Structure formats: structure tokens, C-alpha cells
Short mmCIF file of C-alpha atoms and ligand atoms in Angstrom, two decimals:
data_model
loop_
_atom_site.label_atom_id
_atom_site.label_comp_id
_atom_site.label_asym_id
_atom_site.label_seq_id
_atom_site.Cartn_x
_atom_site.Cartn_y
_atom_site.Cartn_z
CA MET A 143 110.83 -67.64 133.54
CA ALA A 144 112.92 -64.47 133.63
CA VAL A 145 111.24 -61.10 133.15
CA VAL A 146 113.46 -58.60 131.30
CA LEU A 147 113.13 -54.83 131.07
CA GLY A 148 114.58 -53.35 127.86
CA ILE A 149 115.58 -49.75 127.18
CA GLU A 150 116.21 -48.26 123.73
CA THR A 151 117.49 -44.70 123.17
CA SER A 152 119.86 -44.96 120.21
CA CYS A 153 118.11 -42.37 118.06
CA ASP A 154 114.94 -40.29 118.50
CA GLU A 155 112.62 -42.90 120.05
CA THR A 156 112.62 -43.57 123.77
CA GLY A 157 111.49 -47.19 123.98
CA VAL A 158 110.83 -49.36 127.00
CA GLY A 159 109.61 -52.94 126.85
CA ILE A 160 109.06 -55.81 129.26
CA VAL A 161 109.46 -59.32 127.86
CA SER A 162 109.30 -62.77 129.38
CA ASP A 163 109.79 -66.07 127.59
CA GLY A 164 109.46 -64.49 124.17
CA ARG A 165 106.23 -62.69 125.08
CA LEU A 166 105.74 -58.94 125.25
CA LEU A 167 104.13 -58.04 128.58
CA GLY A 168 104.18 -54.25 128.34
CA ALA A 169 105.75 -51.45 126.33
CA ALA A 170 105.87 -47.69 126.04
CA LEU A 171 107.29 -45.39 123.40
CA ALA A 172 107.94 -41.66 123.22
CA SER A 173 109.35 -39.89 120.18
CA SER A 174 111.10 -36.57 119.69
CA MET A 175 110.61 -36.86 115.93
CA GLU A 176 108.48 -33.72 115.70
CA GLU A 177 111.19 -31.66 117.40
CA HIS A 178 113.65 -32.68 114.67
CA ALA A 179 111.32 -32.22 111.70
CA ARG A 180 112.23 -28.58 111.07
CA PHE A 181 115.94 -29.51 110.94
CA GLY A 182 115.28 -32.26 108.39
CA GLY A 183 117.09 -34.86 110.50
CA VAL A 184 117.74 -35.94 114.09
CA VAL A 185 119.63 -33.41 116.24
CA PRO A 186 121.56 -35.49 118.81
CA GLU A 187 121.37 -33.02 121.72
CA ILE A 188 117.63 -32.56 121.30
CA ALA A 189 117.17 -36.34 121.17
CA ALA A 190 119.26 -36.88 124.31
CA ARG A 191 117.31 -34.27 126.28
CA ALA A 192 114.02 -35.77 125.15
CA HIS A 193 115.19 -39.23 126.30
CA LEU A 194 116.00 -37.78 129.69
CA GLU A 195 112.47 -36.42 130.00
CA SER A 196 110.69 -39.48 128.65
CA LEU A 197 112.60 -42.39 130.17
CA VAL A 198 111.09 -42.60 133.63
CA PRO A 199 107.51 -41.98 132.42
CA CYS A 200 108.00 -44.70 129.76
CA VAL A 201 109.30 -47.19 132.35
CA ARG A 202 106.26 -46.41 134.53
CA ALA A 203 103.88 -46.82 131.60
CA ALA A 204 105.42 -50.17 130.60
CA PHE A 205 105.06 -51.46 134.17
CA LEU A 206 101.46 -50.29 134.26
CA GLN A 207 100.66 -52.09 131.03
CA ALA A 208 102.42 -55.28 132.14
CA GLY A 209 100.65 -55.15 135.50
CA ILE A 210 103.88 -55.86 137.37
CA GLY A 211 106.35 -53.87 139.45
CA PRO A 212 110.16 -53.50 139.63
CA SER A 213 110.50 -56.37 142.10
CA GLU A 214 109.42 -58.76 139.34
CA ILE A 215 112.20 -57.73 136.95
CA ASP A 216 115.04 -60.27 136.72
CA ALA A 217 117.36 -58.44 134.32
CA VAL A 218 117.80 -55.11 132.52
CA ALA A 219 118.82 -54.93 128.85
CA VAL A 220 119.88 -51.74 127.09
CA THR A 221 121.02 -50.65 123.63
CA SER A 222 124.67 -49.78 124.12
CA GLY A 223 125.38 -49.31 120.40
CA PRO A 224 125.33 -48.36 117.64
CA GLY A 225 123.58 -44.97 117.65
CA LEU A 226 123.98 -41.33 118.62
CA ALA A 227 126.53 -41.09 121.44
CA THR A 228 124.64 -38.75 123.76
CA ALA A 229 121.34 -40.51 123.13
CA LEU A 230 122.87 -43.93 123.88
CA GLN A 231 124.51 -42.61 127.04
CA THR A 232 121.18 -41.40 128.42
CA GLY A 233 119.58 -44.83 128.12
CA LEU A 234 122.68 -46.59 129.36
CA ALA A 235 122.85 -44.37 132.47
CA ALA A 236 119.19 -45.09 133.21
CA ALA A 237 119.63 -48.85 132.68
CA LYS A 238 122.68 -48.93 134.94
CA ALA A 239 120.79 -47.00 137.62
CA TYR A 240 117.84 -49.41 137.50
CA ALA A 241 120.12 -52.48 137.51
CA LEU A 242 122.07 -51.12 140.46
CA ALA A 243 119.01 -50.01 142.43
CA TRP A 244 117.18 -53.31 141.87
CA ASP A 245 120.37 -55.38 142.16
CA ARG A 246 119.77 -57.07 138.83
CA PRO A 247 122.17 -58.04 136.00
CA LEU A 248 122.65 -55.65 133.08
CA TYR A 249 122.93 -56.77 129.45
CA GLY A 250 124.34 -54.45 126.75
CA VAL A 251 122.58 -55.20 123.48
CA HIS A 252 123.38 -54.41 119.84
CA HIS A 253 120.59 -52.26 118.39
CA LEU A 254 120.40 -54.21 115.13
CA ALA A 255 120.16 -57.56 116.90
CA GLY A 256 117.21 -55.94 118.66
CA HIS A 257 115.54 -55.33 115.31
CA VAL A 258 115.90 -59.04 114.51
CA ALA A 259 114.63 -60.14 117.93
CA ALA A 260 111.54 -57.93 117.50
CA ASP A 261 110.31 -60.49 115.01
CA THR A 262 110.39 -63.29 117.59
CA LEU A 263 107.83 -61.40 119.70
CA GLU A 264 105.35 -61.77 116.86
CA ASN A 265 106.43 -64.92 115.04
CA GLY A 266 108.03 -67.06 117.74
CA PRO A 267 111.58 -68.40 118.03
CA LEU A 268 113.81 -68.19 114.96
CA PRO A 269 114.72 -71.43 113.19
CA PRO A 270 118.31 -72.70 113.71
CA ARG A 271 119.42 -70.88 110.54
CA SER A 272 117.95 -67.86 108.81
CA VAL A 273 118.89 -64.93 106.60
CA ALA A 274 118.06 -61.48 107.96
CA LEU A 275 117.68 -58.34 105.88
CA ILE A 276 118.07 -55.36 108.19
CA VAL A 277 116.88 -52.13 106.61
CA SER A 278 116.93 -49.14 108.93
CA GLY A 279 117.79 -45.46 108.83
CA GLY A 280 121.46 -46.09 109.47
CA HIS A 281 122.06 -49.65 108.24
CA THR A 282 121.36 -52.01 105.39
CA SER A 283 122.73 -55.50 105.89
CA LEU A 284 122.13 -59.05 104.75
CA LEU A 285 123.07 -61.44 107.54
CA LEU A 286 123.37 -65.17 108.01
CA LEU A 287 122.05 -66.01 111.46
CA GLY A 288 122.32 -69.01 113.72
CA ASP A 289 121.29 -68.77 117.37
CA LEU A 290 120.98 -65.02 117.93
CA ALA A 291 122.04 -65.23 121.59
CA ARG A 292 124.99 -67.59 121.11
CA ASP A 293 126.38 -67.49 117.58
CA PRO A 294 128.37 -64.81 115.81
CA VAL A 295 126.51 -62.96 113.07
CA VAL A 296 127.86 -63.50 109.54
CA HIS A 297 127.62 -60.49 107.21
CA LEU A 298 126.78 -61.56 103.66
CA GLY A 299 126.54 -57.97 102.47
CA ASP A 300 126.22 -54.39 103.66
CA THR A 301 125.55 -51.04 102.08
CA ARG A 302 128.58 -49.31 100.64
CA ASP A 303 127.08 -45.85 101.02
CA ASP A 304 123.56 -44.74 102.02
CA ALA A 305 121.31 -47.02 104.05
CA ALA A 306 117.90 -47.82 102.55
CA GLY A 307 116.08 -45.65 105.11
CA GLU A 308 118.54 -42.83 104.56
CA ALA A 309 117.79 -43.01 100.83
CA PHE A 310 114.06 -42.70 101.60
CA ASP A 311 114.77 -39.71 103.86
CA LYS A 312 116.98 -37.97 101.26
CA VAL A 313 114.58 -38.62 98.39
CA ALA A 314 111.72 -37.25 100.50
CA ARG A 315 113.70 -34.02 100.85
CA LEU A 316 114.30 -33.87 97.10
CA LEU A 317 110.57 -34.28 96.53
CA GLY A 318 109.64 -31.67 99.14
CA LEU A 319 108.06 -34.27 101.44
CA ALA A 320 108.11 -34.32 105.23
CA TYR A 321 110.66 -35.88 107.59
CA PRO A 322 110.92 -38.79 108.30
CA GLY A 323 110.97 -39.58 104.63
CA GLY A 324 110.05 -43.27 104.59
CA PRO A 325 106.39 -42.97 105.53
CA ALA A 326 106.05 -39.75 103.48
CA VAL A 327 107.46 -41.33 100.30
CA ALA A 328 105.30 -44.44 100.83
CA GLU A 329 102.21 -42.28 101.22
CA ALA A 330 102.98 -40.23 98.08
CA ALA A 331 103.72 -43.44 96.15
CA ARG A 332 100.21 -44.77 96.74
CA ASP A 333 98.88 -42.62 93.90
CA GLY A 334 101.90 -43.12 91.66
CA ASP A 335 102.92 -45.46 88.85
CA PRO A 336 105.95 -47.56 89.88
CA GLY A 337 106.84 -48.01 86.22
CA ALA A 338 106.73 -44.30 85.35
CA VAL A 339 110.47 -43.74 85.72
CA VAL A 340 112.99 -46.55 85.40
CA PHE A 341 115.57 -45.80 88.07
CA PRO A 342 118.88 -47.75 88.25
CA ARG A 343 119.09 -51.03 90.20
CA ALA A 344 122.62 -50.69 91.55
CA MET A 345 124.87 -53.69 92.16
CA LEU A 346 122.47 -56.36 91.00
CA GLY A 347 124.36 -59.52 90.12
CA THR A 348 127.44 -58.47 92.08
CA GLY A 349 127.10 -60.22 95.42
CA TYR A 350 125.15 -58.99 98.40
CA ASP A 351 126.46 -55.49 98.99
CA PHE A 352 124.09 -52.60 98.40
CA SER A 353 124.49 -49.06 97.10
CA PHE A 354 121.75 -46.44 97.16
CA SER A 355 123.58 -43.18 96.58
CA GLY A 356 123.46 -43.58 92.77
CA LEU A 357 119.71 -44.08 92.96
CA LYS A 358 119.37 -40.96 95.08
CA SER A 359 121.44 -38.99 92.51
CA ALA A 360 119.26 -40.35 89.69
CA VAL A 361 116.16 -39.08 91.52
CA ALA A 362 117.87 -35.69 92.02
CA ARG A 363 118.69 -35.46 88.30
CA HIS A 364 115.13 -36.41 87.39
CA VAL A 365 113.70 -33.78 89.76
CA GLU A 366 115.96 -31.11 88.29
CA ARG A 367 115.03 -31.98 84.73
CA ALA A 368 111.30 -32.23 85.42
CA ARG A 369 111.03 -28.89 87.29
CA GLY A 370 107.44 -27.64 86.85
CA THR A 371 106.21 -30.94 85.44
CA LEU A 372 107.43 -33.08 88.36
CA ALA A 373 104.95 -35.85 89.14
CA VAL A 374 105.81 -36.52 92.80
CA PRO A 375 103.64 -39.66 93.21
CA ASP A 376 105.19 -41.29 90.11
CA VAL A 377 108.76 -40.51 91.20
CA ALA A 378 108.05 -41.71 94.76
CA ALA A 379 106.51 -44.97 93.49
CA SER A 380 109.32 -45.56 90.98
CA PHE A 381 112.01 -44.90 93.58
CA GLN A 382 110.28 -47.16 96.12
CA GLU A 383 110.02 -49.89 93.47
CA ALA A 384 113.76 -49.68 92.73
CA VAL A 385 114.64 -50.04 96.42
CA ALA A 386 112.19 -52.88 97.06
CA ASP A 387 113.31 -54.68 93.89
CA VAL A 388 117.01 -54.69 94.77
CA LEU A 389 116.46 -55.54 98.45
CA THR A 390 114.14 -58.47 97.83
CA ARG A 391 116.09 -59.92 94.90
CA LYS A 392 119.35 -59.99 96.86
CA ALA A 393 117.69 -61.31 100.01
CA VAL A 394 115.95 -64.18 98.21
CA GLU A 395 119.15 -65.08 96.36
CA ALA A 396 121.11 -65.05 99.64
CA CYS A 397 118.67 -67.59 101.09
CA LEU A 398 118.80 -69.88 98.07
CA VAL A 399 122.60 -69.79 97.72
CA ASN A 400 123.12 -70.46 101.44
CA GLY A 401 120.52 -73.22 101.64
CA VAL A 402 118.40 -71.28 104.15
CA ASP A 403 114.61 -71.48 103.97
CA THR A 404 113.66 -68.53 106.18
CA LEU A 405 114.03 -64.83 105.41
CA VAL A 406 113.49 -62.26 108.19
CA ILE A 407 113.07 -58.61 107.19
CA VAL A 408 113.39 -56.06 109.99
CA GLY A 409 114.17 -52.40 110.70
CA GLY A 410 112.23 -49.21 109.99
CA VAL A 411 112.06 -49.73 106.21
CA ALA A 412 110.47 -53.16 106.78
CA ALA A 413 107.35 -51.16 107.65
CA ASN A 414 107.13 -50.29 103.93
CA ARG A 415 104.04 -51.85 102.37
CA ARG A 416 105.51 -52.32 98.89
CA LEU A 417 108.66 -53.96 100.28
CA ARG A 418 106.49 -56.31 102.37
CA ASP A 419 104.28 -57.23 99.40
CA LEU A 420 107.14 -57.78 96.96
CA ALA A 421 109.06 -59.84 99.52
CA ALA A 422 105.98 -61.99 100.13
CA GLU A 423 105.51 -62.55 96.40
CA ARG A 424 109.15 -63.46 95.74
CA CYS A 425 109.47 -65.68 98.82
CA ARG A 426 106.34 -67.56 97.79
CA THR A 427 107.76 -68.15 94.31
CA ALA A 428 111.10 -69.29 95.75
CA GLY A 429 109.47 -71.54 98.38
CA LEU A 430 110.86 -69.51 101.30
CA THR A 431 109.21 -68.69 104.62
CA LEU A 432 109.02 -64.93 105.11
CA ARG A 433 108.94 -63.36 108.57
CA ILE A 434 108.34 -59.63 109.05
CA PRO A 435 107.20 -58.10 112.32
CA PRO A 436 104.16 -55.78 112.32
CA PRO A 437 105.08 -52.15 111.43
CA SER A 438 105.02 -51.04 115.09
CA LEU A 439 107.81 -53.52 115.86
CA CYS A 440 109.81 -52.62 112.72
CA THR A 441 110.68 -49.09 113.80
CA ASP A 442 112.74 -48.51 116.95
CA ASN A 443 111.16 -49.66 120.23
CA GLY A 444 112.11 -50.99 123.66
CA ALA A 445 110.43 -54.37 123.32
CA MET A 446 113.04 -55.48 120.79
CA ILE A 447 115.86 -54.81 123.26
CA ALA A 448 114.02 -56.63 126.03
CA ALA A 449 113.55 -59.51 123.56
CA VAL A 450 117.33 -59.82 123.07
CA GLY A 451 117.84 -59.61 126.84
CA ASP A 452 115.30 -62.39 127.29
CA LEU A 453 117.17 -64.60 124.78
CA LEU A 454 120.52 -63.86 126.45
CA VAL A 455 119.23 -64.70 129.93
CA ALA A 456 117.64 -67.91 128.62
CA SER A 457 120.92 -68.93 126.96
CA GLY A 458 122.84 -68.45 130.21
CA ALA A 459 124.96 -65.60 128.85
CA PRO A 460 127.00 -63.68 131.43
CA PRO A 461 125.77 -60.13 132.06
CA SER A 462 127.75 -57.16 130.75
CA SER A 463 130.17 -55.54 133.14
CA ARG A 464 129.09 -52.54 135.20
CA HIS A 465 131.68 -50.62 133.13
CA LEU A 466 129.68 -51.14 129.96
CA THR A 467 130.07 -48.04 127.78
CA ALA A 468 128.15 -46.69 124.81
CA ASP A 469 129.70 -47.68 121.48
CA PRO A 470 128.21 -45.36 118.80
CA SER A 471 129.65 -47.40 115.91
CA ALA A 472 129.52 -50.93 117.35
CA PRO A 473 129.88 -53.42 114.47
CA LEU A 474 127.30 -56.19 114.46
CA SER A 475 129.23 -59.35 115.23
CA ARG A 476 127.19 -60.48 118.24
CA ALA A 477 123.85 -59.56 119.81
CA HIS A 478 125.50 -59.21 123.23
CA LEU A 479 127.86 -56.27 123.74
CA ASP A 480 130.62 -56.31 126.31
CA PRO A 481 129.88 -59.48 128.25
CA ALA A 482 131.76 -59.47 131.57
CA GLY A 483 135.01 -61.35 131.36
CA ALA A 484 135.29 -60.96 127.59
CA GLY A 485 138.26 -58.63 128.08
O1 LIG B 787 114.93 -48.78 112.39
P1 LIG B 787 114.52 -47.37 112.44
O2 LIG B 787 113.26 -47.00 113.17
O3 LIG B 787 115.66 -46.48 113.07
C1 LIG B 787 117.01 -46.75 112.84
O4 LIG B 787 117.56 -47.63 113.55
O5 LIG B 787 117.55 -46.13 111.90
O6 LIG B 787 114.45 -46.88 110.93
C2 LIG B 787 114.13 -45.58 110.58
C3 LIG B 787 114.11 -45.48 109.06
C4 LIG B 787 113.96 -44.04 108.58
O7 LIG B 787 114.92 -43.81 107.58
C5 LIG B 787 112.54 -44.02 108.01
O8 LIG B 787 112.39 -43.10 106.95
C6 LIG B 787 112.37 -45.46 107.55
O9 LIG B 787 113.00 -46.23 108.55
N1 LIG B 787 110.95 -45.86 107.45
C7 LIG B 787 110.37 -46.23 106.29
C8 LIG B 787 109.00 -46.45 106.59
N2 LIG B 787 108.81 -46.23 107.93
C9 LIG B 787 110.02 -45.87 108.43
N3 LIG B 787 110.88 -46.37 105.04
C10 LIG B 787 110.03 -46.73 104.07
N4 LIG B 787 108.72 -46.95 104.27
C11 LIG B 787 108.15 -46.83 105.49
N5 LIG B 787 106.84 -47.06 105.66
ZN1 LIG B 788 116.68 -49.03 114.48
#
């Protein structure tokens, strides 16, 4: 069985994971999130410098946890896109250096395919067909999946404006909550009434694309009108309900219409308790199998990239070329980026 080291540096988390045969052997994570908090969002140069400082210690920590050494690594996988250019380049340079020094193949991996593969570490191999709802800080997509390592990814729908996580982050700012907004809004919502404010459910009944900027504007208008009487928990809970409602309704419908019986929900927003509960309820009613990784594997990490590398090696995919470059806006059409010989 191949042992794959994965490196993730697309945003503010430095993630390293070691995976073999679908099993996580060791992982380490460092975050520069606190350094960005006072700017209200990720500052690329700060993130890149933090990756530089954290990468080698994270690789060491992952080896320590796995109880193995570099000589036991068969391949190196790295996020080569999408993400922040300088942040991606830092991880890519490190991955290339390790691959070269250890004389091992290098696999460039699409970050979002990594989010999907994270689920296999917890719930085993994916069925031959599934629908994936990816909800992260930068992306919101409904995908029709076959074999993640071999088949092209079919986009059923994408967001037309803000991503779901971005909407959480922006609404947190409107409500005076901390960055990153997702966990802060979820925490505030615990004491709120999800039915207190009826926010719009954009684009329901119009296919599988999403739009969250109207919802964000509706929250902004509500905040402005409420002024001194603003009930933050109620607004947070009502906003969260609107997001979870639209996401789960469209995802369940996509499964039923496409004759797929498994829904996978991944990405940072999949850590959201209300989204998880509502998805479970609606999948049960619709007779669908729901797969969601534990919260620690929903947000960015290195294990998910190693998991894709592991699938690629097992499928016999050719490694990426040594000229693999970072692609900050790589579209998700395949899990594997820049395989050698693909032109
Ligand atoms: O997948 P991820 O870690 O990074 C990207 O690839 O973007 O997702 C980060 C996003 C952020 O927008 C964050 O606010 C959101 O996921 N998030 C959450 C929760 N935890 C993280 N959103 C809602 N509820 C949460 N519990
Ligand atoms: Zn991510």
C-alpha cells in the first residue's frame, strides 16, 4: 500500500497529512487565523509567511504522529489550486522540494476535491455515484461525482455571487461578531429564534445555482432598521436557517432528480451544526444516505490532500510534471491538476 504525504496551504491553514489506503496515519495543522482577525479577512502575504514558518514543523509533527519517517513516503500530494497565489506557492515549493529530495512522484491536487476526499477518511470509499455539496469560504457548488480519481466532475450548480462561508463571514461583520464569521454566527445563533426574521430564500425552484448576496443585503437592511433594538442571536439564527434551508433543499433535489442515493456535504460550512441537522432530517425523509466528515475534517487540512493523492496513486494516475505551477483560480473539472503528459 502506498503512503502519501499531503500538503495544504491554499488559505490561512498550514495542513500536513499522511494517508495510506484510505486511512489517516498522522496529521498536523497550524493556523494564522488570529493574525488576520484584526483585518477582518485573510491577508495573503501574512498567510504565506506563516506557511513558510509552519510547514517544516507540521511535516515533522505529522511524521511523529504517524510513527514513520520520510523513507516510508511513496508520493507527495499538494494543493496547487485554487487559493491565494503566494500561499499556494509556498506549499507547492515545499512539496516539490520534498518530492525531489526523496525522489518520489508529485501530485498536484484540486483543493475542493480534497474537501470531498476528506469524507472518505471517516466514512470509507465513495459509492460509484454521489452528489457533493461543497460549501467553503470561497466556493459553493453542487457536483455530480463518479470516481473522484478518474472521472471528470460535473457541476450541477454553483454560486453566482458570494459563497456560503463568505456570507457567514460578511454577516458576522454586520452583526459585530468575530472573524472567522461561521463559528461566531453559529455560536450566537444558539440562543436565537430561527423563525424570528424571515429572510429571503434566493433562487429556490430555479435549478441548482445559488445566490447569497441578496440574503446578506437583507441582513444589512434589517440591522440598519433595528439599530438599538437589534437582537443578534435572532438575526444570526434566522440567517443561518435561510442558508441551511436553501443548501439542503437544492442538494436533496439534485440527488432525487439525478437518481443518486448518496449526498456528501463538505467544506468549512459543513461544520455548521444546523446545516448538519437539517441535512440529516431531509435526507432521512427522502431516503438518502448522508455523509459529512467530522468538523475537524470539514475545514481546511492536509489529510484531505493526502487522501486525494492516495486515491490517485491507487488509480494508477500519472504524477504531475515537475513544472507544476500554482493555479489560484483552477476550475474544478478533475481532482488531479496538471498530470504529466496532459499538455
Ligand atoms: O473550507 P474552509 O475551511 O476554507 C476554504 O476553503 O474557504 O472554509 C472556511 C469557511 C469560512 O467562511 C468559515 O466562516 C466557514 O467556513 N465556517 C463555518 C463554520 N466553520 C467554518 N460556517 C458556518 N458554521 C460553522 N460552524
Ligand atoms: Zn477549503
